[in-house]
Coordinates of C-alpha atoms (C1' of nucleotides) in Angstrom, one line a residue:
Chain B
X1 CA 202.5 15.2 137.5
X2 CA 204.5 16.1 134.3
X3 CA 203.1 19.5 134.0
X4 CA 204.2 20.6 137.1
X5 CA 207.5 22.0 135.8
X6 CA 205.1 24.0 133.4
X7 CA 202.5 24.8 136.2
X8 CA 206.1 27.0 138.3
X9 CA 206.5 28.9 134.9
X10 CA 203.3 30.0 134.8
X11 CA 202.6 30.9 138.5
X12 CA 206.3 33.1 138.3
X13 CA 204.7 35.3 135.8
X14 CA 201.7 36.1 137.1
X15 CA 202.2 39.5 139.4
X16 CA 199.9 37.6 142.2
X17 CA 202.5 35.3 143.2
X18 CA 205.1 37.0 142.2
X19 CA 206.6 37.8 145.0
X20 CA 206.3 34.9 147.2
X21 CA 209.0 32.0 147.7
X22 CA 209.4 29.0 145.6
X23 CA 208.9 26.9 148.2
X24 CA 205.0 27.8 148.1
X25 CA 204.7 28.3 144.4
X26 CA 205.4 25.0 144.4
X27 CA 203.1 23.7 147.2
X28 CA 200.2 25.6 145.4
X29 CA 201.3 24.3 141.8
X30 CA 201.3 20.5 143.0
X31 CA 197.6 21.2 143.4
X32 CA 197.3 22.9 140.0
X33 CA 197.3 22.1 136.7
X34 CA 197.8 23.4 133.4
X35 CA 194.6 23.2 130.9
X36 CA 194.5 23.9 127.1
X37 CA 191.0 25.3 125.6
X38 CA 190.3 25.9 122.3
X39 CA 189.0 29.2 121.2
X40 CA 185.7 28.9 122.4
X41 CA 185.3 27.0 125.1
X42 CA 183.3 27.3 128.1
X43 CA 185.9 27.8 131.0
X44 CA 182.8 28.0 134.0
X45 CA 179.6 29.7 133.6
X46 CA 177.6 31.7 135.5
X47 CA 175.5 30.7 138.5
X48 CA 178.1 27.3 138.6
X49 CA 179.8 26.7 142.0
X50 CA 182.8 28.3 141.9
X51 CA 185.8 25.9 143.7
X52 CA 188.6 27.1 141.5
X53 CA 190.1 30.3 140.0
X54 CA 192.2 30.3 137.1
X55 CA 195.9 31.8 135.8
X56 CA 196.1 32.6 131.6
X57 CA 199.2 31.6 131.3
X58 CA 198.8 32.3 126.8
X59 CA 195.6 33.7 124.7
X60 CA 192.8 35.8 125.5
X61 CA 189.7 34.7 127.9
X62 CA 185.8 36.5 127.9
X63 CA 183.9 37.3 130.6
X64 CA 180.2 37.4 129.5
X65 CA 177.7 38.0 131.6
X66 CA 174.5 36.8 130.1
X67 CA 170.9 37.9 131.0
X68 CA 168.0 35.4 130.6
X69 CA 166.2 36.8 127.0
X70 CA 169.5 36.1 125.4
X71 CA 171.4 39.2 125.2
X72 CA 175.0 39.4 126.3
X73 CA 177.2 42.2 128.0
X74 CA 181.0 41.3 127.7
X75 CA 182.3 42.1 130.7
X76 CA 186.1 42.4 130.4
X77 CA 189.0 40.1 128.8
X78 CA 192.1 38.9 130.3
X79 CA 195.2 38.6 129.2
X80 CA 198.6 36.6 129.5
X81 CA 199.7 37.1 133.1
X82 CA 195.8 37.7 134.7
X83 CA 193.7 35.9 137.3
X84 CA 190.0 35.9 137.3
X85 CA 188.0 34.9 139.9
X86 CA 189.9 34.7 142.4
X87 CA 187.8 36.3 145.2
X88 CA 184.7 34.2 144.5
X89 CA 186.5 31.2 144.0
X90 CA 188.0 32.0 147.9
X91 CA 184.3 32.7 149.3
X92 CA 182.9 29.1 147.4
X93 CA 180.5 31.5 145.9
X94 CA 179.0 31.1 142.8
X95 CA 180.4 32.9 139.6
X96 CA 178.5 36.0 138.8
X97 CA 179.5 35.6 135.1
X98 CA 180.7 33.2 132.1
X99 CA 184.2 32.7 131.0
X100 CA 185.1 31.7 127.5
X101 CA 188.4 31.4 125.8
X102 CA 188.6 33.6 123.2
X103 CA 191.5 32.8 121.5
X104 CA 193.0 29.5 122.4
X105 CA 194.2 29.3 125.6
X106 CA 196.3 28.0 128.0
X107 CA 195.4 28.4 131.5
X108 CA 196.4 26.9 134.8
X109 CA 193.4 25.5 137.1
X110 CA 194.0 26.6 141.2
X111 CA 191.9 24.8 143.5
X112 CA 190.2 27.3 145.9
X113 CA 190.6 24.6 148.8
X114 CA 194.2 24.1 148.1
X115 CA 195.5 28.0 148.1
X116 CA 193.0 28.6 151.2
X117 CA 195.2 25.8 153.1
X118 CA 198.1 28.0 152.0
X119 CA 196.4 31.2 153.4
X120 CA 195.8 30.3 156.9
X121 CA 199.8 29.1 156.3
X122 CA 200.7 32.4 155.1
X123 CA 198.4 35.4 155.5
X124 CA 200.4 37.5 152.8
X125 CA 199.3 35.3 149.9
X126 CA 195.7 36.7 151.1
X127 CA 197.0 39.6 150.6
X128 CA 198.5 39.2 147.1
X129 CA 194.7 38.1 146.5
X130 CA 193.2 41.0 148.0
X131 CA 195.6 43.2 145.8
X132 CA 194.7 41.6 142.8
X133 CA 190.9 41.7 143.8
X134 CA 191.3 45.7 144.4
X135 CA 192.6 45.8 140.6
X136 CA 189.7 44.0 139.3
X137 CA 187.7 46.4 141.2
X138 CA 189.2 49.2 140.4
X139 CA 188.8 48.3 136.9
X140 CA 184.9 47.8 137.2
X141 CA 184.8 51.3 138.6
X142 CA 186.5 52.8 135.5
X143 CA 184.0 51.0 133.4
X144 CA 181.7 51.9 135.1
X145 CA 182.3 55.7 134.7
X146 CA 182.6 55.4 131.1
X147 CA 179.5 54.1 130.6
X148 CA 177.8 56.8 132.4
X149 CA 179.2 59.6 131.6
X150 CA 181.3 59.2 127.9
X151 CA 179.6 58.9 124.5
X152 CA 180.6 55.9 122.6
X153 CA 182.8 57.7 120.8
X154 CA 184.9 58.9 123.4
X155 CA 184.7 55.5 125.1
X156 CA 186.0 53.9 121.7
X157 CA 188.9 56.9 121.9
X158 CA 189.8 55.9 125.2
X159 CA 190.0 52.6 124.1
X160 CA 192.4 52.6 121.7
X161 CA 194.5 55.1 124.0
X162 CA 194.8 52.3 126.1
X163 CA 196.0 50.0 123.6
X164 CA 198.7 52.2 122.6
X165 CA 201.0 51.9 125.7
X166 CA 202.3 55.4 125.1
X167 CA 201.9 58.8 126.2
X168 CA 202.8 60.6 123.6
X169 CA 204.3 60.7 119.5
X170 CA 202.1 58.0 117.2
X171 CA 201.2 54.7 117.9
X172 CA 201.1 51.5 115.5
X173 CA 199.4 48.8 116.6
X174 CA 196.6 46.0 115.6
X175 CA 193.4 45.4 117.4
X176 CA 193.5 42.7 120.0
X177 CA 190.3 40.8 118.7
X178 CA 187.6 41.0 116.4
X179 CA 185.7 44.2 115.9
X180 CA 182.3 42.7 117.2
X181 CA 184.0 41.5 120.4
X182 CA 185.5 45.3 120.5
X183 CA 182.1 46.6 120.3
X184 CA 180.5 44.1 122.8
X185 CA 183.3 45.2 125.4
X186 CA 182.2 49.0 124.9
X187 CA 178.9 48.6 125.1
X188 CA 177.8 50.0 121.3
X189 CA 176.5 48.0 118.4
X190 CA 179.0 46.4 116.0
X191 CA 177.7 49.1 113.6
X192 CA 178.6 52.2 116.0
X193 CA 182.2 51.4 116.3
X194 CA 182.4 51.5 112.5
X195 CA 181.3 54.6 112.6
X196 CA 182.9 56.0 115.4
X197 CA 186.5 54.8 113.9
X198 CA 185.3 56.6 110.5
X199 CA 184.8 59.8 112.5
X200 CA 187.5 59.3 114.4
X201 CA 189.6 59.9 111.3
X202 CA 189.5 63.6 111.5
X203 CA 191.4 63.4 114.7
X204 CA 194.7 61.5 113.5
X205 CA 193.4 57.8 113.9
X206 CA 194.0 55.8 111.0
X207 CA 192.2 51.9 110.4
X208 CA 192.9 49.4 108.0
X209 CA 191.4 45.9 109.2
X210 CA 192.8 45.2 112.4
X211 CA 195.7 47.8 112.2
X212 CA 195.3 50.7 113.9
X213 CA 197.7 54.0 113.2
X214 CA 197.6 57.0 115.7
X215 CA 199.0 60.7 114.9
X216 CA 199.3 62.3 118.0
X217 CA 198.4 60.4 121.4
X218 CA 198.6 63.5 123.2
X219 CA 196.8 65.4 121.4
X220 CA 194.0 62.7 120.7
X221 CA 193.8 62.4 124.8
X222 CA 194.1 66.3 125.1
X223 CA 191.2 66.6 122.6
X224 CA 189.2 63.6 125.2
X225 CA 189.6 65.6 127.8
X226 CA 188.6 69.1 126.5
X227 CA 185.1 67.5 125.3
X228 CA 182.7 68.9 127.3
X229 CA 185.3 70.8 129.5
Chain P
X1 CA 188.3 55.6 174.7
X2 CA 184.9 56.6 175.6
X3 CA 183.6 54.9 171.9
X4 CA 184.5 51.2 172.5
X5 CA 181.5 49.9 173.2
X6 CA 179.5 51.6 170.7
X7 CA 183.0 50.6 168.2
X8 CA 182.1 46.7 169.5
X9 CA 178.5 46.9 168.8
X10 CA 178.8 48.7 165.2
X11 CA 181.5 46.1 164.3
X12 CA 179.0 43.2 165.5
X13 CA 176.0 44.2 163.2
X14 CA 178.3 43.9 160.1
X15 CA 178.4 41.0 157.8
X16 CA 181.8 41.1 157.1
X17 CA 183.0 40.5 161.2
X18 CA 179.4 39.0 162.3
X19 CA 181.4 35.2 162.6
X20 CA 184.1 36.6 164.7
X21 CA 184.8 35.9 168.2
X22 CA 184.9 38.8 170.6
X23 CA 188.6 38.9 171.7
X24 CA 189.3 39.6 167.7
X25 CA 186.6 41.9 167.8
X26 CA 187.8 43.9 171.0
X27 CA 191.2 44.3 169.5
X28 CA 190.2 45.4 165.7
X29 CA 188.0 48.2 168.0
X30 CA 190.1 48.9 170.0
X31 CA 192.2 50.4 167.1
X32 CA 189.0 51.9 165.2
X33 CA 187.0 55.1 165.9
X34 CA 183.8 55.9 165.2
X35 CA 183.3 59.8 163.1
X36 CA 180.1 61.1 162.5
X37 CA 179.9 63.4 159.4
X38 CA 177.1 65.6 158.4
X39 CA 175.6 65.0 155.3
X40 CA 177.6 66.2 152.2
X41 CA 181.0 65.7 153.8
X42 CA 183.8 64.2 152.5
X43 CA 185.0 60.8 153.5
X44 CA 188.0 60.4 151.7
X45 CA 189.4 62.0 148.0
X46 CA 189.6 60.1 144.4
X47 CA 193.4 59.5 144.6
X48 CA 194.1 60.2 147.7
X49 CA 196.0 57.6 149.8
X50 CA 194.0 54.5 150.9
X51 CA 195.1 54.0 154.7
X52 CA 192.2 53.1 156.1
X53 CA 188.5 51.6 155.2
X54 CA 185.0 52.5 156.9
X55 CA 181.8 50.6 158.0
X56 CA 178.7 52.6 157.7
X57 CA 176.8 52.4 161.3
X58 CA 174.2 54.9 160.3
X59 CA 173.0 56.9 157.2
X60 CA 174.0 56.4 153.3
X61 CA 177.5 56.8 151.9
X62 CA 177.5 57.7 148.3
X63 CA 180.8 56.9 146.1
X64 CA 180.8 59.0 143.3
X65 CA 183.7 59.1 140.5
X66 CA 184.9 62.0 139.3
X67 CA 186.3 63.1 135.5
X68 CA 188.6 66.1 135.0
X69 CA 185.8 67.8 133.4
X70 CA 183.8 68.5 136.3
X71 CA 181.5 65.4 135.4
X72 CA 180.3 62.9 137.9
X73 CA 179.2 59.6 138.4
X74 CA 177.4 58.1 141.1
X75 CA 179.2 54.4 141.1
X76 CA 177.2 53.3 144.3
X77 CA 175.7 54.0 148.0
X78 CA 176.3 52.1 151.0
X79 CA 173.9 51.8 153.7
X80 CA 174.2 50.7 157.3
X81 CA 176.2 47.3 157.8
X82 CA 178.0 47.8 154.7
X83 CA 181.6 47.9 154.9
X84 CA 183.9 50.0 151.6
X85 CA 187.3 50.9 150.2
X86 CA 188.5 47.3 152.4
X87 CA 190.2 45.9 149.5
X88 CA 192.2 49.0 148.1
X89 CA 193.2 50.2 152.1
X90 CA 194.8 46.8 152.6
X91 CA 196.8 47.0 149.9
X92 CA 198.0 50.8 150.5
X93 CA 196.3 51.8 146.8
X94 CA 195.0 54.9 146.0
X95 CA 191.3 55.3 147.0
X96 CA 190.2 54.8 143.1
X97 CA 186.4 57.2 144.0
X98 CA 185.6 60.2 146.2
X99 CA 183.3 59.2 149.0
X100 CA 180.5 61.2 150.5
X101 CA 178.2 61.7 153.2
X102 CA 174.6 61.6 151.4
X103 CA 172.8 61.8 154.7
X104 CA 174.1 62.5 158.4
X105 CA 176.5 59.5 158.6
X106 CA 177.9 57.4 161.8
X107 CA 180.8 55.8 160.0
X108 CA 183.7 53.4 162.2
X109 CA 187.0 54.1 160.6
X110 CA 189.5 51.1 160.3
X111 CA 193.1 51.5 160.1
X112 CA 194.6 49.1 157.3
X113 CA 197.6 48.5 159.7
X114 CA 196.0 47.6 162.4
X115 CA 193.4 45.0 160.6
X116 CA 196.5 43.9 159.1
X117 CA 198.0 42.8 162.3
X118 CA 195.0 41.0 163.1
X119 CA 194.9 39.1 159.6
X120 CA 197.9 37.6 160.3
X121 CA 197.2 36.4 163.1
X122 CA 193.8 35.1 162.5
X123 CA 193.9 34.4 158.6
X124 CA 190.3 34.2 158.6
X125 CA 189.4 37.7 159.0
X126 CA 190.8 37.9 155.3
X127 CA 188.5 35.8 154.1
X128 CA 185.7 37.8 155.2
X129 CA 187.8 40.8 153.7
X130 CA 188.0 38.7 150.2
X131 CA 184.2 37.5 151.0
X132 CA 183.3 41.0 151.3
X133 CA 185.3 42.2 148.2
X134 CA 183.7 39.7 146.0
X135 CA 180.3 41.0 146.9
X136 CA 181.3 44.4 145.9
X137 CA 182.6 42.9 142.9
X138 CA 179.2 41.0 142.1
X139 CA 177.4 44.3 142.6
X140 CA 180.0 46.2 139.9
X141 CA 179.0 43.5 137.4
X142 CA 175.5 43.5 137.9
X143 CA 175.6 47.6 137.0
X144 CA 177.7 47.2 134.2
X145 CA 175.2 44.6 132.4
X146 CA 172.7 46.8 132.9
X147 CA 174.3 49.7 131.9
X148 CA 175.3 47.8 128.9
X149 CA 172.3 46.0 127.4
X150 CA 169.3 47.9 129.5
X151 CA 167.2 50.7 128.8
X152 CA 166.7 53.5 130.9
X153 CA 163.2 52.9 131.7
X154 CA 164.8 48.9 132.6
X155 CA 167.3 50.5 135.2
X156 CA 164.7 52.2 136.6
X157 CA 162.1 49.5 137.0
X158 CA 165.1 46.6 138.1
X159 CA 166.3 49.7 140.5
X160 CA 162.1 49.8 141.8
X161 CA 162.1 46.0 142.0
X162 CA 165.4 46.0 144.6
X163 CA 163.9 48.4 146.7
X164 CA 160.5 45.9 147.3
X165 CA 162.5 43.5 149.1
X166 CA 159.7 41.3 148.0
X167 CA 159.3 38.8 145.3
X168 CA 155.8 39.1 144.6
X169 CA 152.5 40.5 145.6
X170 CA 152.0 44.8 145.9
X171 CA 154.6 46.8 147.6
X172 CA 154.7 49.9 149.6
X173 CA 158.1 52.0 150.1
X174 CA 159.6 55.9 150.3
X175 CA 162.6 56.2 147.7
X176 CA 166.0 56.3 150.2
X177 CA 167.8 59.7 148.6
X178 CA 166.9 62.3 145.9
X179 CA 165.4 61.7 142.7
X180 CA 168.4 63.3 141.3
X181 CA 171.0 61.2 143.2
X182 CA 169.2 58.2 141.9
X183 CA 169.0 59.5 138.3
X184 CA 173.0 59.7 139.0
X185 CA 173.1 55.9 140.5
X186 CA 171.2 55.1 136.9
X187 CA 173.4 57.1 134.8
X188 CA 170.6 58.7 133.2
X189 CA 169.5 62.6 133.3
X190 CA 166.9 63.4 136.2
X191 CA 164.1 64.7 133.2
X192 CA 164.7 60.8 132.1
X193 CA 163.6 59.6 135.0
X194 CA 160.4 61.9 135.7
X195 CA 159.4 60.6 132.3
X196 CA 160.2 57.0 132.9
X197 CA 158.3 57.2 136.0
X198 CA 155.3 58.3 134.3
X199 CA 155.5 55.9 131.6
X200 CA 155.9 53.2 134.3
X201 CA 152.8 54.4 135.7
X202 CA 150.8 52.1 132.9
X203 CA 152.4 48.4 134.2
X204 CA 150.9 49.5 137.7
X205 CA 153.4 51.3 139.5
X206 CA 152.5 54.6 141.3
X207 CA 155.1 57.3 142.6
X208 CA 153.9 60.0 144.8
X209 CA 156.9 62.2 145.5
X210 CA 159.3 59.8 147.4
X211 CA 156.3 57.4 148.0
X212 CA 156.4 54.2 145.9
X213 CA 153.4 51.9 144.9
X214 CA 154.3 48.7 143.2
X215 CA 150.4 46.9 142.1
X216 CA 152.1 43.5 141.3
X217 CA 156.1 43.2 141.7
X218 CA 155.8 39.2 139.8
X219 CA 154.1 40.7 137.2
X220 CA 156.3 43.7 136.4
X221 CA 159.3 41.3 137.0
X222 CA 158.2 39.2 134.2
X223 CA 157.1 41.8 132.2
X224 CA 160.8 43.0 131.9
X225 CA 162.2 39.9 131.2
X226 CA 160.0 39.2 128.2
X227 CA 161.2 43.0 126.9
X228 CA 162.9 41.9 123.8
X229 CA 162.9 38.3 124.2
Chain Y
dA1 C1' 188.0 30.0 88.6
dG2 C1' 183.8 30.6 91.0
dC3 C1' 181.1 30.3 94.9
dC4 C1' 180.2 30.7 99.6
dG5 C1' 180.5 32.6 104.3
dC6 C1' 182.1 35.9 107.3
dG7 C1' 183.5 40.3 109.0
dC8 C1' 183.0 44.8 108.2
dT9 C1' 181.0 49.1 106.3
dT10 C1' 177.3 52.1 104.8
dG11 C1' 172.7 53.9 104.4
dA12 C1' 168.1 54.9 106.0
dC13 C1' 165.0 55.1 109.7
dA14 C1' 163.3 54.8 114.4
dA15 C1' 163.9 55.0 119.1
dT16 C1' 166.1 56.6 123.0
dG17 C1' 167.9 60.0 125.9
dC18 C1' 170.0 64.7 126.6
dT19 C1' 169.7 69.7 126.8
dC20 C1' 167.4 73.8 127.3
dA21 C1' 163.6 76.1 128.9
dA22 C1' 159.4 77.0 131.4
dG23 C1' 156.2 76.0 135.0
dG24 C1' 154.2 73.7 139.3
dC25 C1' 154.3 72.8 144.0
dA26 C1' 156.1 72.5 148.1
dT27 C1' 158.8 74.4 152.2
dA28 C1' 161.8 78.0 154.1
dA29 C1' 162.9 82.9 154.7
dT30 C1' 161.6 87.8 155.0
Chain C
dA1 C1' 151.3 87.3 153.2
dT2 C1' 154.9 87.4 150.0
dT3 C1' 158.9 86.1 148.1
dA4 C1' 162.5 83.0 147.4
dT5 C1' 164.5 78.5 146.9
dG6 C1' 164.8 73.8 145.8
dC7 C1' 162.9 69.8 143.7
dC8 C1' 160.4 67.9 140.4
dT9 C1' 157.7 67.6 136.1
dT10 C1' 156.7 68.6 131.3
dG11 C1' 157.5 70.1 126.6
dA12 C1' 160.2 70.8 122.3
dG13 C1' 164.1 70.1 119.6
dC14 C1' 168.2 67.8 118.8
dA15 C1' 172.1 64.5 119.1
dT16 C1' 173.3 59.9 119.7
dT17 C1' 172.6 55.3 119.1
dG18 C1' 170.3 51.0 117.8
dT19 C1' 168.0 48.3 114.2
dC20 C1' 167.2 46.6 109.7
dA21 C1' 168.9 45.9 105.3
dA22 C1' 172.0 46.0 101.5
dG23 C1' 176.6 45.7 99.8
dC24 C1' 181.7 45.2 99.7
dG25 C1' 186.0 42.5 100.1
dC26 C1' 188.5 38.7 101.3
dG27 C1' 189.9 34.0 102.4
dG28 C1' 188.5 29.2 102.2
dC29 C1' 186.5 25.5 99.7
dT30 C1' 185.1 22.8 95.8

DNA sequence: AGCCGCGCTTGACAATGCTCAAGGCATAAT
DNA sequence: ATTATGCCTTGAGCATTGTCAAGCGCGGCT
């Protein structure tokens, strides 16, 4: 397979395989593949068998979980470097959600039957999957908490904290995706988030479009936490 | 120890071991305990070091998240059978939520280490660990949607409707913990859900302290899905 | 240039849910 | 019996958020 060269590049820079020795990377990519999606594009949807997980190896992918009157809940995105469902792929479950690329994309396709042949080979990929599992986990429960207990202003705060990559000084930086998909992923309407950037003005956080300027990170997080206190 | 055979039997009533052979069995228990707790204890700390994971033999653990604040969320209970904290102990993370004792508990404590053994031996005791960690993962994702793109009175009624254990026809149950803890599980204030009880009380559903009368579960299920359709 | 179409903002209003406060109804303690 | 305590309900007012609708600004298209 020509892409196969490609395939080694992309399982090296994901931090689930990592670690392991070439010799299985490239066991496990000779039953890959690389795949290109436009911006988009259904990746698997939810309630389809699930038999593979997937690697973005470039771009931005959805997960949308989608309830039968039509509304839609974005679950989470993934970036460069990310696996997503790994675990149910493993279980030949069904996938609890829909993926779409968001950007175009670049992915690279595992076959669940290929890396569980692997697994009973060598336990400590399992483990590199249960790691990455536990992430994806831990994430939900962080979610989770927000959306019980923080206004959707903080929750838009907290947000843009975590874009910023710093702990302290300001912060220049420009909004992964489109504000609608930024409200979807915080659970507010499209028209909320405007107005929760507006307020968040008085606090040192500066929009223009898709660039976002911060004052102080500290203090903005300092300011989170004494809400309520 | 005096436990084993009370170990072997709790181990043999969960999903997650239920299609593994004896020996296995009889050397996981070997190396696990069983701790009762009474009700309010603490199982293990938010951020505290994740050696070990726990089945629940008897009673209802609740995992509740904490904020710096003094704020807490209820992220989820776990009732007899149900195994938690598996994926984060197996990779030595940080336990990411408190866990609690909401009623008397009979609990068998795993050691990471020693399941760890066993995993490499038998590789298909991770599986059931991944198998097991994808359901919790499912569950996460259901409860975000909902926090995301339901109502309060929703929750309540989709909480109701997974207590019937029925999929049509009336219902009789007793609510399993406190009408504040549940509140909590909803993310909604406890005077929320007295009211949305009430209100409930007009599509035929009847709450008599922790007794719960559902007239007709298909009809109320339907009724929710045309809401906003 | 001029005209969409789209993403975003803003305003007004309604609905939802929270907080504070009071009261009812049990069971436990004195 | 009486009081206290805990759990739940109810009411009133307020803050937050969603919805509907209008309008702005910008890039693409003709």
């Amino acid at each position: 397979m020509a892409s196969d060269a490609s395939v080694m590049t992309a399982l090296r820079s994901v931090n689930l395989f990592s670690s392991l020795p070439d010799p299985i990377l490239e066991r496990i990519a000779a039953r890959s593949r690389i795949e290109k999606r436009p911006a988009g594009a259904l990746i698997f949807t939810q309630g389809a068998a699930a038999r593979a997980f997937f690697i973005v190896v470039e771009g931005w992918v959805k997960l949308i979980r989608a309830r039968p009157d039509g509304r839609q809940a974005l679950l989470t995105t993934f970036a460069r470097g990310e696996t997503f469902a790994e675990a149910v792929a493993m279980v030949d479950g069904q996938y609890p959600a829909t993926a779409m690329a968001a950007t175009e994309v670049t992915l690279a396709r595992i076959e669940a039957e290929a890396l569980r042949e692997e697994i009973c080979a060598r336990p400590e990929i399992g483990f590199a999957m249960i790691a990455a599992t536990a992430q994806h986990l831990h994430h939900m429960v962080r979610q989770i908490e927000q959306l019980k207990l923080q206004s959707g202003d903080e929750r838009v705060a907290d947000f843009l904290l975590g874009l910023a990559e710093k702990d302290s000084g300001a912060a220049d930086f420009t909004l992964p995706f489109d504000k609608r998909v930024i409200a979807n992923t915080l659970g507010i309407a499209q028209e909320t988030l405007s107005r929760a950037f507006a307020r968040l003005r008085a606090f040192g956080v500066e929009i223009d479009g898709a660039r976002v300027h911060i004052k102080d990170i500290a203090g903005l997080r300092a300011r989170l936490e004494r809400r309520t206190a």
